[in-house]
PDB file of C-alpha atoms in Angstrom:
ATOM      1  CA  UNK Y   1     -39.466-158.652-162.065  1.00 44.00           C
ATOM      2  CA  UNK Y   2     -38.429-156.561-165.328  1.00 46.00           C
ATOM      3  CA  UNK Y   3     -34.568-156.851-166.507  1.00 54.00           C
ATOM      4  CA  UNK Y   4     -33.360-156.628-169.951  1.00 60.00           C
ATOM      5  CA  UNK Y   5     -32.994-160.587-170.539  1.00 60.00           C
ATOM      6  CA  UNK Y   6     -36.504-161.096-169.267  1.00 54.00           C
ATOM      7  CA  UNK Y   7     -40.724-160.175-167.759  1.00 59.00           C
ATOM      8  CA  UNK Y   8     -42.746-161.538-165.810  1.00 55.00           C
ATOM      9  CA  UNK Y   9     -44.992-164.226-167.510  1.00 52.00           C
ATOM     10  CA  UNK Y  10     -49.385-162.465-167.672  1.00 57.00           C
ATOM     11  CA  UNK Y  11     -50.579-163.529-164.631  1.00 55.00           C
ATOM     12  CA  UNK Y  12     -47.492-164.792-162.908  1.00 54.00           C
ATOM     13  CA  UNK Y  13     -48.448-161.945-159.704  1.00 64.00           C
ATOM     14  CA  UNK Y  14     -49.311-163.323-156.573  1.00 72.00           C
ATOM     15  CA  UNK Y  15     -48.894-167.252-155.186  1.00 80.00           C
ATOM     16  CA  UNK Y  16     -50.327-170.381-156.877  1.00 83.00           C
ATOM     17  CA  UNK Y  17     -51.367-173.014-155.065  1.00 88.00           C
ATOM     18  CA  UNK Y  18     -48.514-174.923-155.831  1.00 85.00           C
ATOM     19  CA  UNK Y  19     -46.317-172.432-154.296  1.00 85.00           C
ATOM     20  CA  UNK Y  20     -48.426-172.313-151.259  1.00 90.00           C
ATOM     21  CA  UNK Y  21     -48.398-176.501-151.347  1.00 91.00           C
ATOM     22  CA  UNK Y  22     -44.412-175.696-151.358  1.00 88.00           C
ATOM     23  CA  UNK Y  23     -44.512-173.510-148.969  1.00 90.00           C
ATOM     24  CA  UNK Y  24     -47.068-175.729-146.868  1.00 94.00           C
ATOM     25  CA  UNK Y  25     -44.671-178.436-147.088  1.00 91.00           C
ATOM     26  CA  UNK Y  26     -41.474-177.108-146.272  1.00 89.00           C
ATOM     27  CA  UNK Y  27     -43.203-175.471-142.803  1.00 94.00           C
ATOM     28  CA  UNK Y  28     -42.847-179.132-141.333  1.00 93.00           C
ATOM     29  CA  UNK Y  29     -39.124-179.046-142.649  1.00 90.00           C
ATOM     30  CA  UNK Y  30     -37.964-175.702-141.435  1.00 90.00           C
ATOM     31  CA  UNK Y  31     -39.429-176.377-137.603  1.00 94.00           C
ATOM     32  CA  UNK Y  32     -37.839-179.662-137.634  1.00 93.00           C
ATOM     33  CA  UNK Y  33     -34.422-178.242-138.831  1.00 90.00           C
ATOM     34  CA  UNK Y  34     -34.936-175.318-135.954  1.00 91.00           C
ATOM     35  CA  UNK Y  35     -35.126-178.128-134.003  1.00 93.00           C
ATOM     36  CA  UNK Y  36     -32.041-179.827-134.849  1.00 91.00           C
ATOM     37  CA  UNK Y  37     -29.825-176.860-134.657  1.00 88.00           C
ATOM     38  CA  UNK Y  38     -30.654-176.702-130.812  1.00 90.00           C
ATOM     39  CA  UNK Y  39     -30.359-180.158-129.993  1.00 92.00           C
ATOM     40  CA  UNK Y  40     -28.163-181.956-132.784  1.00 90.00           C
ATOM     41  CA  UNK Y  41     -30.277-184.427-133.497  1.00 90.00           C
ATOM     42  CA  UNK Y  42     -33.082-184.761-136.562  1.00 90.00           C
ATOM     43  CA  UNK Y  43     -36.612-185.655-134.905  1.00 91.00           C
ATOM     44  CA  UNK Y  44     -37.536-188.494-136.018  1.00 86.00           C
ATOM     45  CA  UNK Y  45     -41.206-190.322-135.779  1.00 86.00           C
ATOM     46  CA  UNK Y  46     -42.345-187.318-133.935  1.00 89.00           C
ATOM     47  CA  UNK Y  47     -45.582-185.516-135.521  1.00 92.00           C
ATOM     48  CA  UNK Y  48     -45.278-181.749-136.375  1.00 94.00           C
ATOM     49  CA  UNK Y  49     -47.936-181.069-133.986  1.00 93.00           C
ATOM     50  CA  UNK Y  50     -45.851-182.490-130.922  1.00 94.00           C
ATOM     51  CA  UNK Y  51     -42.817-180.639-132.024  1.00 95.00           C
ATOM     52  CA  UNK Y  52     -44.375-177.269-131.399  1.00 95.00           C
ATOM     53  CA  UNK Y  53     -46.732-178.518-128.346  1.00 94.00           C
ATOM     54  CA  UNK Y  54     -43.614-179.937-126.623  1.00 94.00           C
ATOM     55  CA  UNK Y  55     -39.934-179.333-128.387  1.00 94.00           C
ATOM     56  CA  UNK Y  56     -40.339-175.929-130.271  1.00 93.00           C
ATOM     57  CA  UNK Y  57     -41.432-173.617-126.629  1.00 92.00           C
ATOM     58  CA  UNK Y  58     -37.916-174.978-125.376  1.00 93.00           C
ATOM     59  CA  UNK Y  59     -35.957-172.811-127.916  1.00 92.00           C
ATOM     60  CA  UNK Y  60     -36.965-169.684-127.890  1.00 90.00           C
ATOM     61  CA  UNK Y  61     -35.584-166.974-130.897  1.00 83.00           C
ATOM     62  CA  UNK Y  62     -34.862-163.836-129.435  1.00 74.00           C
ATOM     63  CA  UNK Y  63     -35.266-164.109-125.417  1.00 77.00           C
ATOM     64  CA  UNK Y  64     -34.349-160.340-125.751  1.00 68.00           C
ATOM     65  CA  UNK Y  65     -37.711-160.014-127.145  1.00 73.00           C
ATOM     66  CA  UNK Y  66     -40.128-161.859-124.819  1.00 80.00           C
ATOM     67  CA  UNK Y  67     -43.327-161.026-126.769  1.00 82.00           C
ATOM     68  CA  UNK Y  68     -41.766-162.924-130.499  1.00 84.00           C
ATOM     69  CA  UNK Y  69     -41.913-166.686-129.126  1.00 89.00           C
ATOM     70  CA  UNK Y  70     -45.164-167.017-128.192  1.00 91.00           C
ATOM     71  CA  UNK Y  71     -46.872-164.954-130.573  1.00 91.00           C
ATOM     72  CA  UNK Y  72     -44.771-167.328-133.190  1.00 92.00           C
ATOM     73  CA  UNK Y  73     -46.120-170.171-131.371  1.00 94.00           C
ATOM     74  CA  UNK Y  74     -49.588-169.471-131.337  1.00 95.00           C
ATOM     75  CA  UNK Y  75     -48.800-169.009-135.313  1.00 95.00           C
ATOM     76  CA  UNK Y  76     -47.101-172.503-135.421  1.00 96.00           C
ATOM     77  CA  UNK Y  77     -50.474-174.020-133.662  1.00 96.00           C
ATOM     78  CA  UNK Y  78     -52.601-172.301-136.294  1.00 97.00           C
ATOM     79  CA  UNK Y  79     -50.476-173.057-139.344  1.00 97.00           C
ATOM     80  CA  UNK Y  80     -49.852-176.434-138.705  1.00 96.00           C
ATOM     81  CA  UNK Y  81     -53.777-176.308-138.725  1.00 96.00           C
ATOM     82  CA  UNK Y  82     -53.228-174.889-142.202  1.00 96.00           C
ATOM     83  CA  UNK Y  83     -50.921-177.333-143.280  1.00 95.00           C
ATOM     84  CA  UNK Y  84     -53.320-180.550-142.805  1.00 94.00           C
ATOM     85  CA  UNK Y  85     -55.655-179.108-145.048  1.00 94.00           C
ATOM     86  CA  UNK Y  86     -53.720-177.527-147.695  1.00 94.00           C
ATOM     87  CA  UNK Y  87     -51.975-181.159-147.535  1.00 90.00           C
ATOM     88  CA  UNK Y  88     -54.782-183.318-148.017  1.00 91.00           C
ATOM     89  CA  UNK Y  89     -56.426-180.986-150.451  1.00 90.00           C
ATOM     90  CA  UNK Y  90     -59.177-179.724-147.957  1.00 92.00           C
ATOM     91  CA  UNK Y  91     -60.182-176.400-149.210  1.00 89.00           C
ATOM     92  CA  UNK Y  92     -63.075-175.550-146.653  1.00 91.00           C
ATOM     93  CA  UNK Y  93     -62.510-172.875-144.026  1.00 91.00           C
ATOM     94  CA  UNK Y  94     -58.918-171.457-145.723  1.00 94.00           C
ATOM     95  CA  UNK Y  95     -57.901-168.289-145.948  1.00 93.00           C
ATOM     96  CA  UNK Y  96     -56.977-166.885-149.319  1.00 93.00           C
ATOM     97  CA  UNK Y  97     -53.511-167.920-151.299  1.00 91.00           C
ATOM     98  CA  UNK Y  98     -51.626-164.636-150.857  1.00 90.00           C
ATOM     99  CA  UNK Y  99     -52.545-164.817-146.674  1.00 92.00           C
ATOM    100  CA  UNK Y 100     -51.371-168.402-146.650  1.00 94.00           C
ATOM    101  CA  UNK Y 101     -48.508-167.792-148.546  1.00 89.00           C
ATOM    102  CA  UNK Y 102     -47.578-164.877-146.332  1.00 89.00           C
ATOM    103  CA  UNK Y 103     -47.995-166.631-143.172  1.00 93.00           C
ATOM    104  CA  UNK Y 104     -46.178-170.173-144.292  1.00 93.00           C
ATOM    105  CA  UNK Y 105     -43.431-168.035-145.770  1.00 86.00           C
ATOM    106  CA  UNK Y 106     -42.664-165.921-143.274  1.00 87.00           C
ATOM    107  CA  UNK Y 107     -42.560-168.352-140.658  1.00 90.00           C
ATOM    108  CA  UNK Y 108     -40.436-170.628-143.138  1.00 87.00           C
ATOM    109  CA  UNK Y 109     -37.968-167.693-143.188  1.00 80.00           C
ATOM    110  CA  UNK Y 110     -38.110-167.028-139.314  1.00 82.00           C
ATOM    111  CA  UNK Y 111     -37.070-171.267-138.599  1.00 85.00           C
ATOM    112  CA  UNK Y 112     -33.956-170.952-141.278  1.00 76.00           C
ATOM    113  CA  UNK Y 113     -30.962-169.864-140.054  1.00 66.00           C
ATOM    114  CA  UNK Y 114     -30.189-166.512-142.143  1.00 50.00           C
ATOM    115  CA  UNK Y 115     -27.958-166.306-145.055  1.00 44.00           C
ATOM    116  CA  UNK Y 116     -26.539-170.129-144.198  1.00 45.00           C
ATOM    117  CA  UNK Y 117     -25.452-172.110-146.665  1.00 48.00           C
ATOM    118  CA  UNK Y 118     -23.626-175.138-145.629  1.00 52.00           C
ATOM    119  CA  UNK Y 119     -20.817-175.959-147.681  1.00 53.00           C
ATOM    120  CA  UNK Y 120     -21.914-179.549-147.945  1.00 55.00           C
ATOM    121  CA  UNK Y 121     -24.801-177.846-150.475  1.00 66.00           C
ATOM    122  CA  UNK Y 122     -21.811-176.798-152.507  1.00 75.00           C
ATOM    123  CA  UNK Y 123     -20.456-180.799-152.913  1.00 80.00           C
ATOM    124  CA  UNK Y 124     -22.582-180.826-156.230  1.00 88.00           C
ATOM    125  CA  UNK Y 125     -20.799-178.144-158.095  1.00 91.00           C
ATOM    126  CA  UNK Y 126     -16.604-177.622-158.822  1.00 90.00           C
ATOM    127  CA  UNK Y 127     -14.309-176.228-161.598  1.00 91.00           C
ATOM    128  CA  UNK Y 128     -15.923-173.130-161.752  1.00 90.00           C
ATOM    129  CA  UNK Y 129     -14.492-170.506-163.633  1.00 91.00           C
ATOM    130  CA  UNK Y 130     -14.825-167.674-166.548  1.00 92.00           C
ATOM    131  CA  UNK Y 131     -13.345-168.705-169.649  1.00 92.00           C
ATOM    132  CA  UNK Y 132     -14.031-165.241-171.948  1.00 91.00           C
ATOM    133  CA  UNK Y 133     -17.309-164.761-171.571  1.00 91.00           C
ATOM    134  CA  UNK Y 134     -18.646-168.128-170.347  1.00 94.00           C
ATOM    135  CA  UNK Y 135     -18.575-169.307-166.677  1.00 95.00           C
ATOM    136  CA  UNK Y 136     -17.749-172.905-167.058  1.00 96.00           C
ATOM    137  CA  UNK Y 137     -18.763-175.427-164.255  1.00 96.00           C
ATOM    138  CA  UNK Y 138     -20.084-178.681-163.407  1.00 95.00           C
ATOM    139  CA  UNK Y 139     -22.714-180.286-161.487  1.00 95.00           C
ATOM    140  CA  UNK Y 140     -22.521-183.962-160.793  1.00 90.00           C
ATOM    141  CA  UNK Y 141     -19.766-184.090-163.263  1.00 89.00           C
ATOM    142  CA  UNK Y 142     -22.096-182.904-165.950  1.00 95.00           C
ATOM    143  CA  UNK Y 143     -20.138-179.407-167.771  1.00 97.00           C
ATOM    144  CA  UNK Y 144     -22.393-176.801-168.423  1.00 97.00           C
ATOM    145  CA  UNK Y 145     -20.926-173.381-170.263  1.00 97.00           C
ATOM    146  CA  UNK Y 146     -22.865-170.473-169.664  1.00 96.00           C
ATOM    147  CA  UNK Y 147     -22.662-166.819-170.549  1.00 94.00           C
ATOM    148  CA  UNK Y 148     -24.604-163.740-168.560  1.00 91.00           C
ATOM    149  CA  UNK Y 149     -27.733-163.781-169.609  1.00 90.00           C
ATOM    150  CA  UNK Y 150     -27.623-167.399-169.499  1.00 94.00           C
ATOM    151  CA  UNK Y 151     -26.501-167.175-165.873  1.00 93.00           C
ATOM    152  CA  UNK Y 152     -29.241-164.707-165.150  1.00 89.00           C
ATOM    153  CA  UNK Y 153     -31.844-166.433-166.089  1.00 90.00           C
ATOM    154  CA  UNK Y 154     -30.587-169.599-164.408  1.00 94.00           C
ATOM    155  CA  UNK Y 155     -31.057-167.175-161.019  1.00 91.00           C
ATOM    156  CA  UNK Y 156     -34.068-166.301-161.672  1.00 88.00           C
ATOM    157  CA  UNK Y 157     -35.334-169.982-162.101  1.00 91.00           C
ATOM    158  CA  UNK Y 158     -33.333-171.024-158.734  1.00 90.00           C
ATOM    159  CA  UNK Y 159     -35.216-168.298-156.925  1.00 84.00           C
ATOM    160  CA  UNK Y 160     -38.542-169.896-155.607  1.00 80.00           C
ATOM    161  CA  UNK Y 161     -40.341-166.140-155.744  1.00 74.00           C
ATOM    162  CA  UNK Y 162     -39.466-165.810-159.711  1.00 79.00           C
ATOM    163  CA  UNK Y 163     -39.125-169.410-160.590  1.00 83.00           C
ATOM    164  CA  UNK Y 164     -41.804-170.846-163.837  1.00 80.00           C
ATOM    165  CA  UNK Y 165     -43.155-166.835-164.151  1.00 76.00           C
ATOM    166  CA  UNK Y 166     -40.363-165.388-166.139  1.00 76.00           C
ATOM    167  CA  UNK Y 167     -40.590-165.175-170.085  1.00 73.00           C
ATOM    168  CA  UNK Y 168     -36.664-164.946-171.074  1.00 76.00           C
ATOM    169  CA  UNK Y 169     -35.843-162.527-173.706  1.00 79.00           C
ATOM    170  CA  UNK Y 170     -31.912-163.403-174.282  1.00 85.00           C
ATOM    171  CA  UNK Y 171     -30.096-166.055-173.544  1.00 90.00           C
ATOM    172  CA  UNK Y 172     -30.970-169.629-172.985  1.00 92.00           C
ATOM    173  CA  UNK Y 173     -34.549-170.938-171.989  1.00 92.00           C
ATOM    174  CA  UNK Y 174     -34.548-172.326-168.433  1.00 93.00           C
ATOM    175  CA  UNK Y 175     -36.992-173.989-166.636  1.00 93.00           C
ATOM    176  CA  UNK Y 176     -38.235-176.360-163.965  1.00 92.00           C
ATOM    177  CA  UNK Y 177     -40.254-178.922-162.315  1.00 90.00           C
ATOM    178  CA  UNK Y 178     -40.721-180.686-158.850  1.00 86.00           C
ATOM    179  CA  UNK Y 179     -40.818-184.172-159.897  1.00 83.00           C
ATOM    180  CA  UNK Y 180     -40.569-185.153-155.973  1.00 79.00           C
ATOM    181  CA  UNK Y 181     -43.234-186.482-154.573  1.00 77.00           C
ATOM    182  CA  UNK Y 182     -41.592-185.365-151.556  1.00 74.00           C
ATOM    183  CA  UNK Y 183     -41.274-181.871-152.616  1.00 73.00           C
ATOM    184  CA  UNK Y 184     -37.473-181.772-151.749  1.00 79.00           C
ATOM    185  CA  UNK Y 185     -35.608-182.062-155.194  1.00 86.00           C
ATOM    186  CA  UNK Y 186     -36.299-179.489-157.950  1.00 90.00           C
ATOM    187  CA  UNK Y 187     -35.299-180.898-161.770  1.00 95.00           C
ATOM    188  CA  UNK Y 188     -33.641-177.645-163.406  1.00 96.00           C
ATOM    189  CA  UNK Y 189     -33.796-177.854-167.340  1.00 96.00           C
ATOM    190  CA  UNK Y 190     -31.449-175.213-169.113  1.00 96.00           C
ATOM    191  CA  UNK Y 191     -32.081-175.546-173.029  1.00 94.00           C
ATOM    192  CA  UNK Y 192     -29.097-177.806-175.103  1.00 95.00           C
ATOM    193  CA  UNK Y 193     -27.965-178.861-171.640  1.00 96.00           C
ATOM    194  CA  UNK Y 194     -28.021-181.945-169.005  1.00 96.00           C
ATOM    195  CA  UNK Y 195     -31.116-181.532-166.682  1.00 96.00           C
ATOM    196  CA  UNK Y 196     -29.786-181.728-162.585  1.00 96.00           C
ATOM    197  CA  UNK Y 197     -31.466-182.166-159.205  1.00 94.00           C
ATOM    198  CA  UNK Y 198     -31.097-179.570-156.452  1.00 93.00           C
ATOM    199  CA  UNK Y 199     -32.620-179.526-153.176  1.00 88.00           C
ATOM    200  CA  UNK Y 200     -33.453-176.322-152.152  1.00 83.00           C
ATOM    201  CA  UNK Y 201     -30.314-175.526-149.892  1.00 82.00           C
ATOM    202  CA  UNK Y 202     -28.267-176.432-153.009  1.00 89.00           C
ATOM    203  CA  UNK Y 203     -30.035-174.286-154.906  1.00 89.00           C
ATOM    204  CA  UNK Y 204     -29.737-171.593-152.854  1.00 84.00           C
ATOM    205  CA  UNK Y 205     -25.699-172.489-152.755  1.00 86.00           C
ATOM    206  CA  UNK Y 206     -25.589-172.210-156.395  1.00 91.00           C
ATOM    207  CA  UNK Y 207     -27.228-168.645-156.341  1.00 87.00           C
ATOM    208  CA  UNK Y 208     -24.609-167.765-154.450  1.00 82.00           C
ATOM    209  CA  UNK Y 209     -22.044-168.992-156.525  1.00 87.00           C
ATOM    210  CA  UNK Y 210     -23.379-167.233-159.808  1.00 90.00           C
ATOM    211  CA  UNK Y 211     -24.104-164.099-158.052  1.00 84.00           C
ATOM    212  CA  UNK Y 212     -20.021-164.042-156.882  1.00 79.00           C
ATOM    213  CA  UNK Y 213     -19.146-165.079-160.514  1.00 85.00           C
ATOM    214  CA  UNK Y 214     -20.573-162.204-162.277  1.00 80.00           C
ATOM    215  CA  UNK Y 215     -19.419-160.009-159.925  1.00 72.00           C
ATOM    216  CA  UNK Y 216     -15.539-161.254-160.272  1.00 71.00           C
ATOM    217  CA  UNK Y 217     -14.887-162.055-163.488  1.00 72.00           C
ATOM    218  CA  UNK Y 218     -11.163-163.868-162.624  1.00 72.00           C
ATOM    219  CA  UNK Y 219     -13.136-165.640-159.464  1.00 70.00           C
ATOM    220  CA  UNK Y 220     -12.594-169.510-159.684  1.00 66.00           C
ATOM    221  CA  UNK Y 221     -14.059-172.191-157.867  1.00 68.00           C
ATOM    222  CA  UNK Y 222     -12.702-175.859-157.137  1.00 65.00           C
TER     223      UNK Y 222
END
């Protein structure tokens, strides 16, 4: 990633194993939520491995393409495999970081529903609006003024494929850290300001948000 208010960090390429833990992680999180779309309700106290033994065949993606679901299962079975490893720090027999982050990530991206962003994620943020050539806003009543490079380098921190392996150039220094043990909340730091919380569905909502702002400079937000 090259722009004019920042690089790419020396040997930022490729995954770490914290982004394949991540990634590891959220698999169990993304089939559950698949899941819940179809039926409404959350599983609860039901192992990841019964999910796609005995819920996940019953929802097929695509019936217009027969050959997708079961090929995806067979890659559920295997990754879940993955998962109990790469969870419990068991290194033997795993294939290398890029495959695993491929796999986990693309099967993360097939469970989400595409381009949804639930306006509940957007609860955290309000009064949202250019005054010259900040964007003021809030999150959890917090203010935060920020101009473009600011804002840009704010995206590229809320974006899990550049986030921690970005040097900034301009604007103000922003970084992060998954103090969850849960992996679910991501503390955002942006320098002279009030660190927040975000989930990663409200992090995605707030990418949204600054990507409409500095395309519409009189946009305003609630």
């Amino acid at each position: 990633m090259m722009s004019d208010d920042y690089k790419d960090l020396p040997g930022s390429q490729g995954p770490s194993v914290d982004d394949v833990r991540f990634e590891a992680i959220e698999f169990e999180k993304a089939v559950k939520g698949y899941i819940e779309r179809h039926t409404g309700e959350w599983p609860k106290d039901v192992g990841l491995g019964k999910l796609i033994r005995n819920e996940l065949h019953e929802y097929p993606m695509h019936p217009e393409l027969p050959d997708l679901w079961p090929k995806f299962l067979q890659e559920a079975k295997e990754l879940k495999a993955l998962r109990n490893k790469i969870v419990h720090s068991d290194p033997s027999g795993l294939p290398t970081l890029s495959d695993l982050y491929e796999r986990f990530h693309r099967a993360n991206t097939l469970l989400r529903p595409f381009g949804f962003v639930g306006s509940t994620s957007r609860d955290k943020f309000c009064e949202m609006e250019w005054k010259g050539d900040h964007l003021h806003f809030k999150i959890n009543d917090a203010c935060y003024a920020l101009n473009g490079p600011d804002i840009n380098n704010l995206l590229s921190e809320l974006d899990p494929s550049s986030r921690g392996k970005v040097h900034f150039k301009k604007g103000k220094l922003v970084s992060s850290k998954m103090l969850d043990y849960g992996y679910e909340r991501c503390t955002y730091y942006i320098e002279e300001c009030e660190p927040f919380e975000l989930v990663e569905e409200e992090s995605m909502a707030l990418q949204d948000l600054l990507i409409c702002f500095l395309n519409d400079p009189i946009l305003k937000y609630p």
